Coordinates of C-alpha atoms and ligand atoms in Angstrom, one line a residue:
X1 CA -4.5 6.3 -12.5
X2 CA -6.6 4.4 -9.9
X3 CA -9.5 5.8 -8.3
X4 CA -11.2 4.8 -4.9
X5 CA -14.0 6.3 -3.5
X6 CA -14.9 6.9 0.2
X7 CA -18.2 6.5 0.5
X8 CA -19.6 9.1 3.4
X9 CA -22.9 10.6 2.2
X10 CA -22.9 13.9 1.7
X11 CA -19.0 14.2 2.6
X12 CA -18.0 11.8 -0.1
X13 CA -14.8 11.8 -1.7
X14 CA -12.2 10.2 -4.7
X15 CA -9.0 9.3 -3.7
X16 CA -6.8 9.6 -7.1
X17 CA -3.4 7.2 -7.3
X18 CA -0.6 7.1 -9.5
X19 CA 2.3 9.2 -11.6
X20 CA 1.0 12.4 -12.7
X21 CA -2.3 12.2 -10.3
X22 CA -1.8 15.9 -9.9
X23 CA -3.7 16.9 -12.7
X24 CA -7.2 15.5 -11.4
X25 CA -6.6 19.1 -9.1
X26 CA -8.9 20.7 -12.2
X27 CA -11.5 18.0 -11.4
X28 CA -11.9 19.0 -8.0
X29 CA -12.0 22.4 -8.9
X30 CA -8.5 23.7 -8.0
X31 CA -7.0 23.7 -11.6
X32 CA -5.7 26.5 -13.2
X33 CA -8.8 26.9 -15.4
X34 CA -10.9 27.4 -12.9
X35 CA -11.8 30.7 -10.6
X36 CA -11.7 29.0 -7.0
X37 CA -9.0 30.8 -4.6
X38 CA -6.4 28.7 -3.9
X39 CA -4.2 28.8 -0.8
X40 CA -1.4 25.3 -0.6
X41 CA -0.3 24.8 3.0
X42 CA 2.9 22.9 2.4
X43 CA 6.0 21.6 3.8
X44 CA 9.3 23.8 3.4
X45 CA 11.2 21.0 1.7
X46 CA 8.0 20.0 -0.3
X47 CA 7.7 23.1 -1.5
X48 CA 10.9 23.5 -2.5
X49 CA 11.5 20.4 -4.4
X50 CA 8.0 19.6 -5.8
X51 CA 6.2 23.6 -6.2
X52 CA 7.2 23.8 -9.2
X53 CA 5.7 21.0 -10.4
X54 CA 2.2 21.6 -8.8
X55 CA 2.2 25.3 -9.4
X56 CA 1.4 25.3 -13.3
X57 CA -1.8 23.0 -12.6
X58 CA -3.1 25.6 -9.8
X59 CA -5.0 29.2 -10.4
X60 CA -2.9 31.9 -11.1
X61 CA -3.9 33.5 -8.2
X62 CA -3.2 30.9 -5.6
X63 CA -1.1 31.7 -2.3
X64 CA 1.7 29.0 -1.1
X65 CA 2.4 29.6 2.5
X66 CA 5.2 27.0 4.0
X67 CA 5.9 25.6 7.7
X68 CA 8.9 23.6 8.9
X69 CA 9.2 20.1 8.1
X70 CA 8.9 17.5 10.8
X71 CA 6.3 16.9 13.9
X72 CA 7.3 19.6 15.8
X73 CA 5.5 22.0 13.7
X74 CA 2.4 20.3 15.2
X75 CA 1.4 23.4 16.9
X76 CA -1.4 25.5 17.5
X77 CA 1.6 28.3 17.6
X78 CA 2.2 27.5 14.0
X79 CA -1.5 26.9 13.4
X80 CA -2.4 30.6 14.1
X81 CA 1.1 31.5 11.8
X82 CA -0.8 29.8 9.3
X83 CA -4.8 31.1 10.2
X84 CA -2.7 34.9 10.4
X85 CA -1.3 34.0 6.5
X86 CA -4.6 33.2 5.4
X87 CA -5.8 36.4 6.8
X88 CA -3.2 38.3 4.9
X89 CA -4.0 37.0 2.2
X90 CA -7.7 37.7 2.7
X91 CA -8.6 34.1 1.9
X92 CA -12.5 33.5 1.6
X93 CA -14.7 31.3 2.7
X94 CA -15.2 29.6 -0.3
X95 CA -11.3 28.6 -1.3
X96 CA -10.0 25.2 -1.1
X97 CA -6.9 24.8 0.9
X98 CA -4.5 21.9 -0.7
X99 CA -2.0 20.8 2.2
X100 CA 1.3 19.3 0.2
X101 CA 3.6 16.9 2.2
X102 CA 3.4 14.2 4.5
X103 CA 0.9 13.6 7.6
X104 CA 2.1 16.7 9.5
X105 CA 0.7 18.5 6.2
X106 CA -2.2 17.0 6.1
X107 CA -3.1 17.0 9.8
X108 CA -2.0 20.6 10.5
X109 CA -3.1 21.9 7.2
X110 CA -6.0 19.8 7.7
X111 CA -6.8 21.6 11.1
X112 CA -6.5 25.1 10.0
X113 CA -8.8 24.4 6.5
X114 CA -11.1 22.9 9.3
X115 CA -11.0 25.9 11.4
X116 CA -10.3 28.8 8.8
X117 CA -14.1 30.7 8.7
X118 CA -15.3 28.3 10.4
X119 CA -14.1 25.2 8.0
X120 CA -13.2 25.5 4.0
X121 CA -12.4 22.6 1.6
X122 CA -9.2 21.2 1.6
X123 CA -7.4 18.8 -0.8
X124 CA -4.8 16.6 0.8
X125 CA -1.8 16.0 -1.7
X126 CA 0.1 13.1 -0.1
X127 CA 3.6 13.2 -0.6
X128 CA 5.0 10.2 1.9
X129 CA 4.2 7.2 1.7
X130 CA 3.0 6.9 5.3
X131 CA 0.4 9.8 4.6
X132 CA -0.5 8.2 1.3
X133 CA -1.4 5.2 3.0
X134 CA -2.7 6.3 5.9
X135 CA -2.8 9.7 7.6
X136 CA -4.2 11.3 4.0
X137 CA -7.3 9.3 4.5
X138 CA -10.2 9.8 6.8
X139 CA -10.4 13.3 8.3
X140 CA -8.6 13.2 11.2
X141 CA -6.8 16.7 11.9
X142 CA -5.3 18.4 14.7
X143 CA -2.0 19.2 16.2
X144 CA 0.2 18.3 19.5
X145 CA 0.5 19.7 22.6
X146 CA 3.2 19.1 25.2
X147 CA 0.9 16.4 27.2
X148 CA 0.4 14.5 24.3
X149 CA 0.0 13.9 20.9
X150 CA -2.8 14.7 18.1
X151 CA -4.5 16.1 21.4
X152 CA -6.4 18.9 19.8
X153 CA -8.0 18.4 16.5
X154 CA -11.4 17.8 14.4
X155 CA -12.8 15.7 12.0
X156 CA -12.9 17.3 8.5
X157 CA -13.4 14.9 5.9
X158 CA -11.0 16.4 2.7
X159 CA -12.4 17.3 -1.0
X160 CA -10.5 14.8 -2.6
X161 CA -7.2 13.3 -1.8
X162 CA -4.6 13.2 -4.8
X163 CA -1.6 10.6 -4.1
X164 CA 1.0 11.5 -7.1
X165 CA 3.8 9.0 -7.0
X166 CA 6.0 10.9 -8.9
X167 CA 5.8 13.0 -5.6
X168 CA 7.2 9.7 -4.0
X169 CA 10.5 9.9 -5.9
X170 CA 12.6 12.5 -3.4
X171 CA 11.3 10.7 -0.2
X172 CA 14.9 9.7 1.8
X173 CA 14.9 6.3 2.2
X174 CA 14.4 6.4 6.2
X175 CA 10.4 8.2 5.7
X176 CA 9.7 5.9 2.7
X177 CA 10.5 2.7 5.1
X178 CA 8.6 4.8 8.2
X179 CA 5.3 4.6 5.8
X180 CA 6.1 0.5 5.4
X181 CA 4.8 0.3 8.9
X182 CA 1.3 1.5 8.6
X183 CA 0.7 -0.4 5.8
X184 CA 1.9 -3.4 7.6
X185 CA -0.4 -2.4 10.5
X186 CA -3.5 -2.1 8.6
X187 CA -2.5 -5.6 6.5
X188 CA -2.1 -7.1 10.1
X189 CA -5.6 -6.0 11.8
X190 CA -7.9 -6.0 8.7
X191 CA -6.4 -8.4 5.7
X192 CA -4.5 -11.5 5.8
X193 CA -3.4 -11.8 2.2
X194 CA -2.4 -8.2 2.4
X195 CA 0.3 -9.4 4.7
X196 CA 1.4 -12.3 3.1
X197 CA 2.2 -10.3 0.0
X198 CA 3.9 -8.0 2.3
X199 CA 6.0 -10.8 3.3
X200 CA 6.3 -12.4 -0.8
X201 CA 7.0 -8.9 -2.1
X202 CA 9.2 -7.1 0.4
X203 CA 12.0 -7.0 -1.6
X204 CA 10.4 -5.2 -4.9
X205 CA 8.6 -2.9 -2.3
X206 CA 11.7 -1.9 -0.3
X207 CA 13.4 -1.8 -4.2
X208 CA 10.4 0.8 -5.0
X209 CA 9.1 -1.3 -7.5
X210 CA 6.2 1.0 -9.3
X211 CA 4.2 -1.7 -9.5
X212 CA 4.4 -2.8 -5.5
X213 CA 4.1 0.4 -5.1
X214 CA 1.0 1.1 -6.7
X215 CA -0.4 -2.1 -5.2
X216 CA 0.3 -0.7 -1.8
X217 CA -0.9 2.3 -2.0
X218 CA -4.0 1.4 -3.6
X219 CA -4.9 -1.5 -1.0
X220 CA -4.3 0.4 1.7
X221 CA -6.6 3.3 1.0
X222 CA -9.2 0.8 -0.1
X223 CA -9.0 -0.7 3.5
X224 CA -8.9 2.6 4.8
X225 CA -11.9 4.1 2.9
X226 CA -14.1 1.2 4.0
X227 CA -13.6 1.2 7.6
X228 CA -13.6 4.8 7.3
X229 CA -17.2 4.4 5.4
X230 CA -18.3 2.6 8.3
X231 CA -16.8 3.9 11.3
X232 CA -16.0 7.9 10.7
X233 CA -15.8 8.9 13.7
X234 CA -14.0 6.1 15.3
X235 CA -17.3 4.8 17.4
X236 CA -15.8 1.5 17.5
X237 CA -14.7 -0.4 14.0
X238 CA -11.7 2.7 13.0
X239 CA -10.1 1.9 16.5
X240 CA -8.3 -1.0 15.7
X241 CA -5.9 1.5 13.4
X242 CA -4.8 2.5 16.9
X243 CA -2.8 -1.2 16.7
X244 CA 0.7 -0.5 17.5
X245 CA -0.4 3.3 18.2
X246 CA -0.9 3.6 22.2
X247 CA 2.9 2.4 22.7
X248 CA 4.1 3.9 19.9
X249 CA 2.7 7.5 20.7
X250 CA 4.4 6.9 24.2
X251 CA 7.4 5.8 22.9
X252 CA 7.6 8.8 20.1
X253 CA 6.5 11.9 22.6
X254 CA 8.9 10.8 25.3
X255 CA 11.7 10.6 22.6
X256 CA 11.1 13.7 21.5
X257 CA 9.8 13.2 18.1
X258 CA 13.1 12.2 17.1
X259 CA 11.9 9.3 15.5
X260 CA 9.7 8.7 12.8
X261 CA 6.2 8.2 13.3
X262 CA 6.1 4.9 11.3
X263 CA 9.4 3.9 12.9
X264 CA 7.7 4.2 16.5
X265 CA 4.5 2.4 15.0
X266 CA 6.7 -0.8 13.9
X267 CA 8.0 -0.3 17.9
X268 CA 4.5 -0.2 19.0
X269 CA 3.5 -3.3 17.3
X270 CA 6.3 -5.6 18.6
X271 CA 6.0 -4.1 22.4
X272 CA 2.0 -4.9 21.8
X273 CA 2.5 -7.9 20.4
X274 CA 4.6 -8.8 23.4
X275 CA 1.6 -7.9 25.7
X276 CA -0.7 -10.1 24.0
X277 CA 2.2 -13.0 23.7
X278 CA 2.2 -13.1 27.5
X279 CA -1.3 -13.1 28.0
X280 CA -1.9 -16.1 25.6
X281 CA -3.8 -14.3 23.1
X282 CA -1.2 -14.3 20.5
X283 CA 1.0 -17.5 19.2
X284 CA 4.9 -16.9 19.6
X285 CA 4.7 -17.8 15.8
X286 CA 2.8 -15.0 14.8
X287 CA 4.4 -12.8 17.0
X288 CA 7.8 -13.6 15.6
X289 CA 6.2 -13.7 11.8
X290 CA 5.7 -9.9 12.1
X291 CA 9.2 -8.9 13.8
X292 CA 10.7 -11.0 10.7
X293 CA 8.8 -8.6 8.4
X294 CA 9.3 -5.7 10.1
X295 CA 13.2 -6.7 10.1
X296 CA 12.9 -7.6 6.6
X297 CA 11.5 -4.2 5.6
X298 CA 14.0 -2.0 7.3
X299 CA 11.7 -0.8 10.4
X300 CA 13.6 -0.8 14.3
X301 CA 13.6 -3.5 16.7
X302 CA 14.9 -2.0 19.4
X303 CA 14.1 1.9 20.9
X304 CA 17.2 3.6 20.4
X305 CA 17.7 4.9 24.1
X306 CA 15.7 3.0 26.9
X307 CA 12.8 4.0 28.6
X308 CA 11.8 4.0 31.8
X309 CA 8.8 1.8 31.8
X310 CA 7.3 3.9 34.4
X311 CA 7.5 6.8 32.3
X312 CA 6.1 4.6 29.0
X313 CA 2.9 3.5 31.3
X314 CA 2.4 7.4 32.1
X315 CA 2.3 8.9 28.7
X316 CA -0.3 6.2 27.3
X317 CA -2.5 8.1 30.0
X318 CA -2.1 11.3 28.2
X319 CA -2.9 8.9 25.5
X320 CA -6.5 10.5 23.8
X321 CA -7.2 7.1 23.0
X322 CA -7.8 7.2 27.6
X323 CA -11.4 6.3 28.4
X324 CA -12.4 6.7 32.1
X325 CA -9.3 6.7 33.3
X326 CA -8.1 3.0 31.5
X327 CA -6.0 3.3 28.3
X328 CA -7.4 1.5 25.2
X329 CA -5.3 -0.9 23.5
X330 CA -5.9 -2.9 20.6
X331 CA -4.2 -5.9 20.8
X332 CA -4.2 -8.8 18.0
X333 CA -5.3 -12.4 18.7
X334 CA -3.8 -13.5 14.7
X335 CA -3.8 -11.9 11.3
X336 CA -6.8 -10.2 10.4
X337 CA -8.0 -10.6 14.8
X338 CA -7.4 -7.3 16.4
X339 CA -8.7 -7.2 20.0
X340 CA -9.6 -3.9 22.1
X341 CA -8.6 -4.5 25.8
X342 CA -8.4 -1.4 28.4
X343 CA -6.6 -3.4 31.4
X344 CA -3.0 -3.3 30.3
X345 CA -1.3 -3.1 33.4
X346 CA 2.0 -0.4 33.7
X347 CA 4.0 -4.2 34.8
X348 CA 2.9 -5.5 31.7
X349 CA 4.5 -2.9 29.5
X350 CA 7.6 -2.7 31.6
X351 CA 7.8 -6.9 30.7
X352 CA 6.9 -6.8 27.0
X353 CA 9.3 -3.5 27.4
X354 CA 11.7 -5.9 28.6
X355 CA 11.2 -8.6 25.8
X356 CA 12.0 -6.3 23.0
X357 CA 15.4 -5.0 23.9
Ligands
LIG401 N1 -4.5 6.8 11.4 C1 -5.7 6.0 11.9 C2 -7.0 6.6 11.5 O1 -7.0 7.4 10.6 O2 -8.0 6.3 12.1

């Protein structure tokens, strides 16, 4: 099993990887020997194909309560569902909350442990890749509104964050390709040779090689727990994980969820990259090295149904990453040279629009 920590004082925390990761739950006080009340906040279909497994290793008196799969469960409707559960179940202020499934787990889970009595510990279980890279790491929480996305939320650093591959093993084939994105993303802005073995490896990785897999995993939340370490709260360093975000929140809000996060993150990148092509910060040739890889790995070229640039340029405003009015961007100038810019113009989207379909 590998072991990261993310170094943040007093809010510290391990980050376990690997097959059978679920039993470092007894070291973070959550195991079945111990007294600690646990309540799992996890994904129908998680639940149901994976519960079993976890159960054994939890308390005997823990509570499971379950929410709909997918982004639309992103709610602060289903967040009080969830807050009314836990007040059913008479849940105390000094349980642990392990949320069990992918990033809508962790961030709508993560929000109501944040929230419940006025914040308990929680445990995210990653059980996509795409959380396990990413979303599972860092604190952020919250939930959607119909403006925009990840609108209402908190910070709320987790307990410990447990990545079991075995978990890995269901994931359909479209959500495991989704996560591929965001480790793509954070190879592009923070590490070079983490792309290039992207690019050497992509056929083990999109095989599921255990081993590239492991690597993956692992590299990414090393990446992520050091710019988390230095930027928590996203003062400036953790923004240039918004890369590929600001159109590809747009582009995933006006479809209506219907794609995958990761999937609208791989869009996001190539329409970015488009922006910064035209303004001669980026060379064609990098440009087109990433839309090889992200063809190579699986992830869309193309938005599915087009969009009405006008209407792309309007829902980066309802962007929260919006600061006096101009929408943030990050932008990359090479591998490893991510650039935040705020004057992205509404004609500049509609071209780099253009250019990708
Ligand atoms: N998903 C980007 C971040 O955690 O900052």
């Amino acid at each position: 099993m590998n072991l990261i920590h993310v170094s943040l004082g007093s809010r510290s925390y391990p980050i376990y990887i690997g097959p059978s990761a679920r039993v470092a739950l007894a070291e973070c006080g959550a195991g079945a020997e111990g007294d600690t009340q646990v309540a799992v906040i996890a994904d129908e279909t998680v639940a149901s194909l994976h519960g079993q497994r976890l159960e054994p290793l939890l308390n005997l008196g823990h509570i499971v309560i379950t929410f709909p799969p997918g982004e639309r469960s992103k709610t602060l409707e289903q967040v009080e569902a969830l807050h009314r559960r836990l007040a059913a179940a008479r849940v105390e202020r000094h349980a642990v909350i392990v949320t069990f499934g992918g990033g809508v787990a962790g961030d709508l889970g993560g929000f109501v442990a944040a929230t419940w009595l006025r914040g308990v510990r929680c445990i995210h279980m990653p059980t996509t890749l795409l959380a396990a890279v990413d979303a599972a790491v860092g604190g952020k929480t919250g939930v959607n509104l119909p403006e925009g996305k990840n609108l209402v939320g908190v910070f709320h650093q987790p307990a410990a964050v447990i990545v079991d591959t075995d978990f890995l093993d269901t994931l359909p084939a479209r959500d495991f390709t989704a996560g591929l994105a965001e480790s793509v993303k954070q190879a592009i802005v923070r590490d070079a040779e983490f792309l290039a073995w992207h690019e050497a490896t992509a056929a083990a990785v999109c095989g599921r090689d255990p081993a590239a897999l492991a690597h993956l995993i692992t590299r990414n939340c090393e990446l992520k727990a050091d710019i988390v370490a230095q930027d928590e709260r996203e003062a400036g360093l953790r923004a240039i994980l918004n890369y590929g975000h600001t159109i590809g929140h747009a582009i995933e809000r006006l479809l209506g969820y219907e794609l995958r996060h990761g999937e609208c993150v791989a869009l996001g990148m190539l329409v970015e990259n488009e922006v910064a092509r035209a303004r001669g910060l980026l060379a064609p040739s990098e440009a087109d090295r990433i839309r090889d890889l992200i063809a190579r790995l699986g992830l869309p070229l193309q938005v599915p149904r087009p969009l009405d640039a006008p209407d792309v340029a309007a829902a980066c405003r309802a962007d929260k990453k919006v600061r006096g009015g101009a929408v943030n961007f990050v932008l990359i100038r090479g591998i490893g040279a991510p650039v935040r810019v705020a004057d992205v113009t509404p004609a500049e989207i509609a071209a780099a629009l253009t250019a990708i379909q």
